[in-house]
Amino acid sequence: MLRTGLLWLSERPAMSRLLRRNGLARRFAARFVAGDTVESAVEAARQLNRTGITATLDFLGESIAREPEAVQARETYLQLLDRIAREGVQANVSLKLTQLGFDLAADFCVANMTAILDRAKALENFVRIDMESSAYTQRTLDLFLSLFDRYGRHCGVVIQSCLRRSEADVERLIALGARVRLCKGAYLEPPEIAFPAKSDVDRNYVRLMERLLARGNYPALATHDVAIIERAKRFAAEQGIAPSRFEFQMLYGVRRDLQAALRRQGYNVRVYVPFGTQWYPYLMRRLAERPANIAFILGNLLREAAHRS
Ligand code: FDA
């Protein structure tokens, strides 16, 4: 119920306006967000690189309503790709199609996407298209597939194990040799198209993960679920799949201990580093994943109040 409420709130712009002005909310967001600027994201990536961990940098923003916002997002990604190359940072980028104008006009979004992919290709880098709610799944995959011949080595997509359709999507992407990030799915979805029980989402994750490990092209296993991570390690070892053939991915500020431990064990680890001022929906999805984080916020609030009094 709490998860549903938080995800519902994540889509309320009025709440976003209110919370983004709130000092405490901003400070809490800082736990999950590297900062407001490109510089802060690049610096976070540099710090991760020092421990052997790579990054994927995400300029926060989604469901934009006006073209100039999409243009700003495109320009920020171009700048980001240039900075990564110039400074030799081990990082690629992640973006959302609705941030590039997907809801305004498909052609406009494709033009923005193509500009970013041309730059990524020229710089030998990689762009991951995040997956948004199920309203966008088919359109996102269609757009990805339309760009695949031209940019396949430089572009990848995301599949969510919560969706019933994902097994068929994974098979199709494996057959193409496309790069897939597998996650559980962060959006509120109706039971007709998504598994309502978490145990089914987890079971499907394992099924899809094993298919991707066995036959996929450098899959990215995006999860903090320790049981699933252990299963991946065991499966790879049993099947003779070298650790260099896949990577684990986790979110900035979540389970840093686990990120470091996996790296020490010789696995590739990439951390998703969001930055920018539009952190509200991202933060709400993180709270929905772990409502204990709310207790953490309230605890901090009380401690600060006690210090002040
Ligand atoms: P699960 O939710 O079962 O959590 C497992 C354990 O991890 C929890 O017990 C807790 O300890 C810890 N944990 C998880 N989330 C936490 C949090 N926010 N704070 C603190 N601890 C937490 N989704 C999507 O729909 N589209 C996308 O494109 C992406 N992209 C993406 C990239 C990367 C790199 C990651 C790691 C995740 C995504 N996601 C995503 C989000 C994903 O779908 C999912 O919502 C979260 O990863 C949480 O699910 P877990 O797999 O971690 O498992």
Coordinates of C-alpha atoms and ligand atoms in Angstrom, one line a residue:
M1 CA 0.0 0.0 0.0
L2 CA 2.8 2.4 1.0
R3 CA 4.6 1.5 -2.3
T4 CA 1.5 2.3 -4.3
G5 CA 1.0 5.6 -2.5
L6 CA 4.6 6.7 -3.0
L7 CA 4.5 5.7 -6.7
W8 CA 1.3 7.6 -7.1
L9 CA 2.9 10.7 -5.5
S10 CA 5.9 10.3 -7.7
E11 CA 3.7 11.4 -10.6
R12 CA 2.2 14.5 -8.9
P13 CA 3.9 17.7 -10.2
A14 CA 2.5 19.8 -7.4
M15 CA 4.3 17.6 -4.8
S16 CA 7.4 17.9 -6.9
R17 CA 7.3 21.7 -6.7
L18 CA 6.7 21.6 -3.0
L19 CA 9.4 19.1 -2.1
R20 CA 12.1 20.4 -4.4
R21 CA 12.0 23.7 -2.4
N22 CA 12.3 21.8 0.9
G23 CA 15.7 21.8 2.5
L24 CA 15.4 18.4 4.2
A25 CA 14.0 16.7 1.1
R26 CA 16.9 18.2 -0.9
R27 CA 19.4 16.9 1.6
F28 CA 17.8 13.5 1.6
A29 CA 17.9 13.4 -2.2
A30 CA 21.6 14.1 -2.0
R31 CA 22.0 10.6 -0.7
F32 CA 20.8 9.2 -4.0
V33 CA 21.8 12.1 -6.4
A34 CA 25.4 13.1 -7.1
G35 CA 24.5 16.9 -7.4
D36 CA 23.0 19.4 -9.7
T37 CA 25.7 19.8 -12.3
V38 CA 27.6 17.8 -15.0
E39 CA 30.7 18.4 -12.9
S40 CA 29.2 16.8 -9.9
A41 CA 28.3 13.7 -11.9
V42 CA 31.7 13.4 -13.5
E43 CA 33.3 13.8 -10.0
A44 CA 31.1 11.0 -8.6
A45 CA 32.2 8.8 -11.5
R46 CA 35.9 9.7 -10.9
Q47 CA 35.5 8.6 -7.3
L48 CA 33.9 5.3 -8.2
N49 CA 36.6 4.7 -10.8
R50 CA 39.2 5.0 -8.1
T51 CA 37.7 1.8 -6.6
G52 CA 37.5 0.0 -9.9
I53 CA 33.8 0.7 -10.4
T54 CA 32.5 2.2 -13.6
A55 CA 29.5 4.5 -13.9
T56 CA 26.5 5.3 -16.0
L57 CA 25.5 9.0 -15.7
D58 CA 21.9 10.0 -15.8
F59 CA 20.7 13.6 -16.3
L60 CA 17.5 13.6 -14.3
G61 CA 14.3 14.5 -16.1
E62 CA 11.3 12.8 -17.6
S63 CA 7.9 13.5 -19.2
I64 CA 9.0 16.9 -20.3
A65 CA 6.2 19.1 -21.6
R66 CA 8.1 21.7 -23.7
E67 CA 10.6 21.3 -26.6
P68 CA 13.3 23.6 -25.0
E69 CA 13.6 21.2 -22.0
A70 CA 14.3 18.3 -24.4
V71 CA 16.9 20.4 -26.2
Q72 CA 18.5 21.2 -22.9
A73 CA 18.6 17.5 -22.1
R74 CA 20.2 16.6 -25.5
E75 CA 22.8 19.3 -25.0
T76 CA 23.6 18.2 -21.5
Y77 CA 24.1 14.6 -22.8
L78 CA 26.4 15.8 -25.6
Q79 CA 28.4 17.8 -23.0
L80 CA 28.5 14.8 -20.8
L81 CA 29.8 12.5 -23.5
D82 CA 32.5 15.1 -24.4
R83 CA 33.6 15.4 -20.7
I84 CA 33.8 11.7 -20.2
A85 CA 36.0 11.3 -23.3
R86 CA 38.2 14.4 -22.5
E87 CA 38.8 13.4 -18.9
G88 CA 39.2 9.6 -19.5
V89 CA 36.4 8.8 -17.0
Q90 CA 35.1 5.2 -17.1
A91 CA 31.5 6.0 -17.7
N92 CA 28.6 5.8 -20.2
V93 CA 25.2 7.5 -20.1
S94 CA 21.6 6.5 -19.3
L95 CA 18.6 8.5 -20.5
K96 CA 14.8 8.5 -20.8
L97 CA 13.0 9.0 -24.0
T98 CA 10.3 11.1 -22.4
Q99 CA 13.1 13.5 -21.4
L100 CA 14.0 13.9 -25.1
G101 CA 10.4 14.7 -26.2
F102 CA 8.9 11.3 -26.8
D103 CA 5.5 12.6 -25.6
L104 CA 5.7 15.7 -27.8
A105 CA 6.6 14.1 -31.2
A106 CA 8.3 10.9 -32.1
D107 CA 10.4 12.5 -34.9
F108 CA 11.6 15.2 -32.6
C109 CA 12.7 12.6 -30.0
V110 CA 14.4 10.4 -32.6
A111 CA 16.3 13.5 -33.9
N112 CA 17.5 14.2 -30.3
M113 CA 18.4 10.6 -29.7
T114 CA 20.3 10.4 -33.0
A115 CA 22.4 13.4 -32.2
I116 CA 23.4 11.8 -28.9
L117 CA 24.1 8.4 -30.5
D118 CA 26.2 10.0 -33.2
R119 CA 28.4 11.6 -30.6
A120 CA 28.5 8.4 -28.5
K121 CA 29.5 6.4 -31.6
A122 CA 32.2 9.0 -32.6
L123 CA 33.6 8.8 -29.0
E124 CA 33.3 5.0 -28.8
N125 CA 30.9 5.3 -25.9
F126 CA 27.5 3.8 -25.1
V127 CA 24.0 5.1 -24.4
R128 CA 21.5 3.1 -22.3
I129 CA 17.8 3.8 -22.9
D130 CA 16.1 3.5 -19.5
M131 CA 12.7 1.8 -19.5
E132 CA 9.8 3.9 -18.3
S133 CA 6.3 2.7 -17.4
S134 CA 4.5 0.1 -19.5
A135 CA 2.7 2.9 -21.5
Y136 CA 6.1 3.2 -23.2
T137 CA 7.4 -0.3 -23.4
Q138 CA 6.4 -1.1 -27.0
R139 CA 7.2 2.3 -28.3
T140 CA 10.6 2.3 -26.6
L141 CA 11.5 -1.1 -28.0
D142 CA 10.3 0.0 -31.5
L143 CA 12.5 3.1 -31.4
F144 CA 15.5 1.1 -30.1
L145 CA 15.0 -1.5 -32.8
S146 CA 14.8 1.2 -35.5
L147 CA 18.2 2.5 -34.4
F148 CA 19.8 -0.9 -33.8
D149 CA 21.3 -1.4 -37.3
R150 CA 23.1 1.9 -37.2
Y151 CA 24.0 2.1 -33.5
G152 CA 23.7 -1.4 -32.0
R153 CA 27.2 -1.4 -30.5
H154 CA 26.6 2.0 -28.9
C155 CA 23.1 1.6 -27.6
G156 CA 21.3 -0.7 -25.2
V157 CA 17.9 -1.0 -23.7
V158 CA 16.3 -2.1 -20.4
I159 CA 13.9 -5.0 -19.7
Q160 CA 11.7 -5.2 -16.5
S161 CA 11.1 -8.6 -15.0
C162 CA 7.8 -7.4 -13.5
L163 CA 6.2 -7.4 -17.0
R164 CA 4.6 -10.6 -18.3
R165 CA 5.8 -9.7 -21.9
S166 CA 9.4 -9.6 -20.9
E167 CA 10.4 -13.2 -21.6
A168 CA 9.4 -12.7 -25.3
D169 CA 11.2 -9.4 -25.5
V170 CA 14.4 -10.9 -24.0
E171 CA 14.4 -13.7 -26.6
R172 CA 14.0 -11.2 -29.4
L173 CA 16.8 -9.0 -28.1
I174 CA 19.1 -12.0 -27.5
A175 CA 18.5 -13.1 -31.1
L176 CA 19.6 -9.7 -32.3
G177 CA 22.6 -9.5 -30.1
A178 CA 21.3 -6.4 -28.4
R179 CA 22.7 -5.3 -25.1
V180 CA 20.1 -5.6 -22.3
R181 CA 20.0 -4.2 -18.7
L182 CA 17.7 -6.4 -16.6
C183 CA 15.9 -4.8 -13.7
K184 CA 12.7 -5.6 -11.7
G185 CA 10.8 -2.5 -12.7
A186 CA 10.1 0.7 -10.7
Y187 CA 6.6 1.7 -11.8
L188 CA 3.1 1.0 -10.7
E189 CA 1.6 -1.4 -13.3
P190 CA -1.8 -3.1 -13.6
P191 CA -2.0 -6.9 -12.9
E192 CA -3.1 -7.7 -16.5
I193 CA 0.4 -6.8 -17.8
A194 CA 2.6 -7.1 -14.7
F195 CA 3.1 -9.8 -12.0
P196 CA 1.4 -8.4 -8.8
A197 CA 3.4 -10.7 -6.4
K198 CA 7.0 -9.7 -5.7
S199 CA 7.9 -13.4 -5.6
D200 CA 6.8 -13.8 -9.2
V201 CA 8.8 -10.7 -10.3
D202 CA 11.9 -12.2 -8.6
R203 CA 11.3 -15.6 -10.1
N204 CA 11.0 -14.0 -13.6
Y205 CA 14.1 -12.0 -12.9
V206 CA 16.1 -15.2 -12.3
R207 CA 14.7 -16.9 -15.4
L208 CA 15.5 -13.9 -17.7
M209 CA 18.9 -13.4 -16.0
E210 CA 19.9 -17.0 -16.7
R211 CA 18.8 -16.7 -20.4
L212 CA 20.8 -13.4 -20.7
L213 CA 23.9 -14.8 -19.0
A214 CA 23.9 -17.9 -21.2
R215 CA 23.1 -16.3 -24.5
G216 CA 23.0 -12.5 -24.2
N217 CA 25.5 -9.8 -25.2
Y218 CA 27.2 -8.5 -22.1
P219 CA 24.0 -8.3 -20.0
A220 CA 23.8 -5.8 -17.2
L221 CA 22.2 -7.3 -14.1
A222 CA 20.7 -4.3 -12.3
T223 CA 19.7 -5.3 -8.8
H224 CA 20.6 -5.0 -5.1
D225 CA 19.0 -8.3 -4.3
V226 CA 21.6 -10.4 -2.6
A227 CA 20.0 -13.7 -3.2
I228 CA 19.7 -13.0 -7.0
I229 CA 23.3 -11.8 -7.1
E230 CA 24.5 -15.0 -5.5
R231 CA 22.4 -17.0 -7.9
A232 CA 24.0 -15.1 -10.9
K233 CA 27.5 -15.8 -9.6
R234 CA 26.7 -19.5 -9.1
F235 CA 25.0 -19.8 -12.5
A236 CA 27.9 -18.1 -14.3
A237 CA 30.5 -20.3 -12.5
E238 CA 28.6 -23.5 -13.2
Q239 CA 28.1 -22.6 -16.9
G240 CA 31.7 -21.5 -17.4
I241 CA 30.6 -17.9 -18.1
A242 CA 33.6 -15.6 -17.3
P243 CA 32.9 -12.5 -15.1
S244 CA 34.1 -10.3 -18.0
R245 CA 31.0 -11.3 -20.0
F246 CA 28.5 -9.5 -17.8
E247 CA 28.2 -6.7 -15.3
F248 CA 26.3 -6.0 -12.1
Q249 CA 24.7 -2.6 -11.8
M250 CA 23.5 -0.7 -8.7
L251 CA 22.2 2.7 -7.9
Y252 CA 24.3 5.5 -6.5
G253 CA 24.0 5.6 -2.7
V254 CA 22.4 2.1 -2.4
R255 CA 24.4 -0.8 -1.0
R256 CA 27.8 0.7 -1.4
D257 CA 29.2 -2.2 0.7
L258 CA 27.8 -4.7 -1.8
Q259 CA 29.1 -2.7 -4.8
A260 CA 32.7 -2.7 -3.3
A261 CA 32.5 -6.4 -2.3
L262 CA 31.5 -7.5 -5.8
R263 CA 34.3 -5.5 -7.3
R264 CA 36.8 -7.0 -4.9
Q265 CA 35.6 -10.5 -5.9
G266 CA 36.5 -9.5 -9.5
Y267 CA 33.1 -8.8 -11.0
N268 CA 32.4 -5.8 -13.2
V269 CA 30.3 -3.3 -11.3
R270 CA 28.7 -0.2 -12.7
V271 CA 26.9 2.4 -10.6
Y272 CA 24.0 4.5 -12.0
V273 CA 24.7 8.1 -11.1
P274 CA 21.8 10.5 -11.4
F275 CA 22.4 14.3 -11.3
G276 CA 20.4 17.4 -11.9
T277 CA 17.6 19.3 -10.2
Q278 CA 14.7 17.2 -11.4
W279 CA 15.2 14.6 -8.7
Y280 CA 11.6 14.3 -7.3
P281 CA 10.2 11.3 -9.2
Y282 CA 13.5 9.5 -9.0
L283 CA 13.6 10.0 -5.2
M284 CA 10.0 8.9 -4.8
R285 CA 10.7 5.6 -6.7
R286 CA 13.7 5.0 -4.4
L287 CA 11.5 5.5 -1.3
A288 CA 8.9 3.2 -2.8
E289 CA 11.5 0.5 -3.2
R290 CA 12.5 0.7 0.4
P291 CA 10.0 2.5 2.7
A292 CA 12.5 2.1 5.5
N293 CA 14.2 5.1 3.8
I294 CA 11.3 7.2 5.1
A295 CA 12.1 6.2 8.6
F296 CA 15.7 7.2 7.9
I297 CA 14.5 10.7 6.8
L298 CA 12.3 11.1 9.8
G299 CA 15.1 9.9 12.1
N300 CA 17.4 12.5 10.6
L301 CA 14.7 15.2 11.0
L302 CA 14.3 14.4 14.7
R303 CA 18.0 14.3 15.4
E304 CA 18.5 17.7 13.7
A305 CA 15.6 19.1 15.6
A306 CA 17.1 17.8 18.9
H307 CA 20.4 19.4 18.1
R308 CA 18.8 22.7 17.3
S309 CA 16.8 22.8 20.6
Ligands
FDA1 P1 14.4 -5.3 -4.3 O1 13.5 -4.1 -4.5 O2 13.9 -6.6 -4.1 O3 15.5 -4.9 -3.2 C1 16.5 -5.8 -2.8 C2 17.2 -5.2 -1.6 O4 18.0 -4.1 -2.1 C3 16.3 -4.6 -0.6 O5 16.0 -5.5 0.4 C4 17.1 -3.4 -0.1 O6 18.0 -3.9 0.9 C5 17.9 -3.0 -1.3 N1 17.3 -1.8 -1.9 C6 16.6 -1.8 -3.1 N2 16.3 -0.6 -3.4 C7 16.7 0.2 -2.4 C8 16.7 1.6 -2.2 N3 16.1 2.4 -3.0 N4 17.3 2.1 -1.1 C9 17.9 1.3 -0.2 N5 18.0 -0.1 -0.4 C10 17.4 -0.6 -1.5 N6 13.7 0.5 -13.2 C11 13.0 0.7 -14.3 O7 11.8 0.5 -14.3 N7 13.6 1.1 -15.4 C12 14.9 1.3 -15.5 O8 15.4 1.7 -16.6 C13 15.7 1.1 -14.4 N8 17.0 1.2 -14.4 C14 17.8 0.8 -13.3 C15 19.2 0.9 -13.3 C16 19.9 0.4 -12.3 C17 21.4 0.4 -12.4 C18 19.3 -0.2 -11.1 C19 20.1 -0.8 -10.0 C20 17.9 -0.2 -11.1 C21 17.2 0.3 -12.1 N9 15.8 0.4 -12.0 C22 15.0 0.6 -13.2 C23 15.1 0.2 -10.7 C24 14.7 -1.3 -10.5 O9 13.6 -1.6 -11.4 C25 14.2 -1.5 -9.1 O10 13.1 -0.7 -8.8 C26 15.3 -1.3 -8.0 O11 16.5 -1.7 -8.5 C27 15.0 -2.1 -6.7 O12 14.9 -3.4 -7.0 P2 16.1 -4.5 -6.6 O13 16.3 -5.3 -7.8 O14 17.2 -3.8 -6.0 O15 15.3 -5.5 -5.6

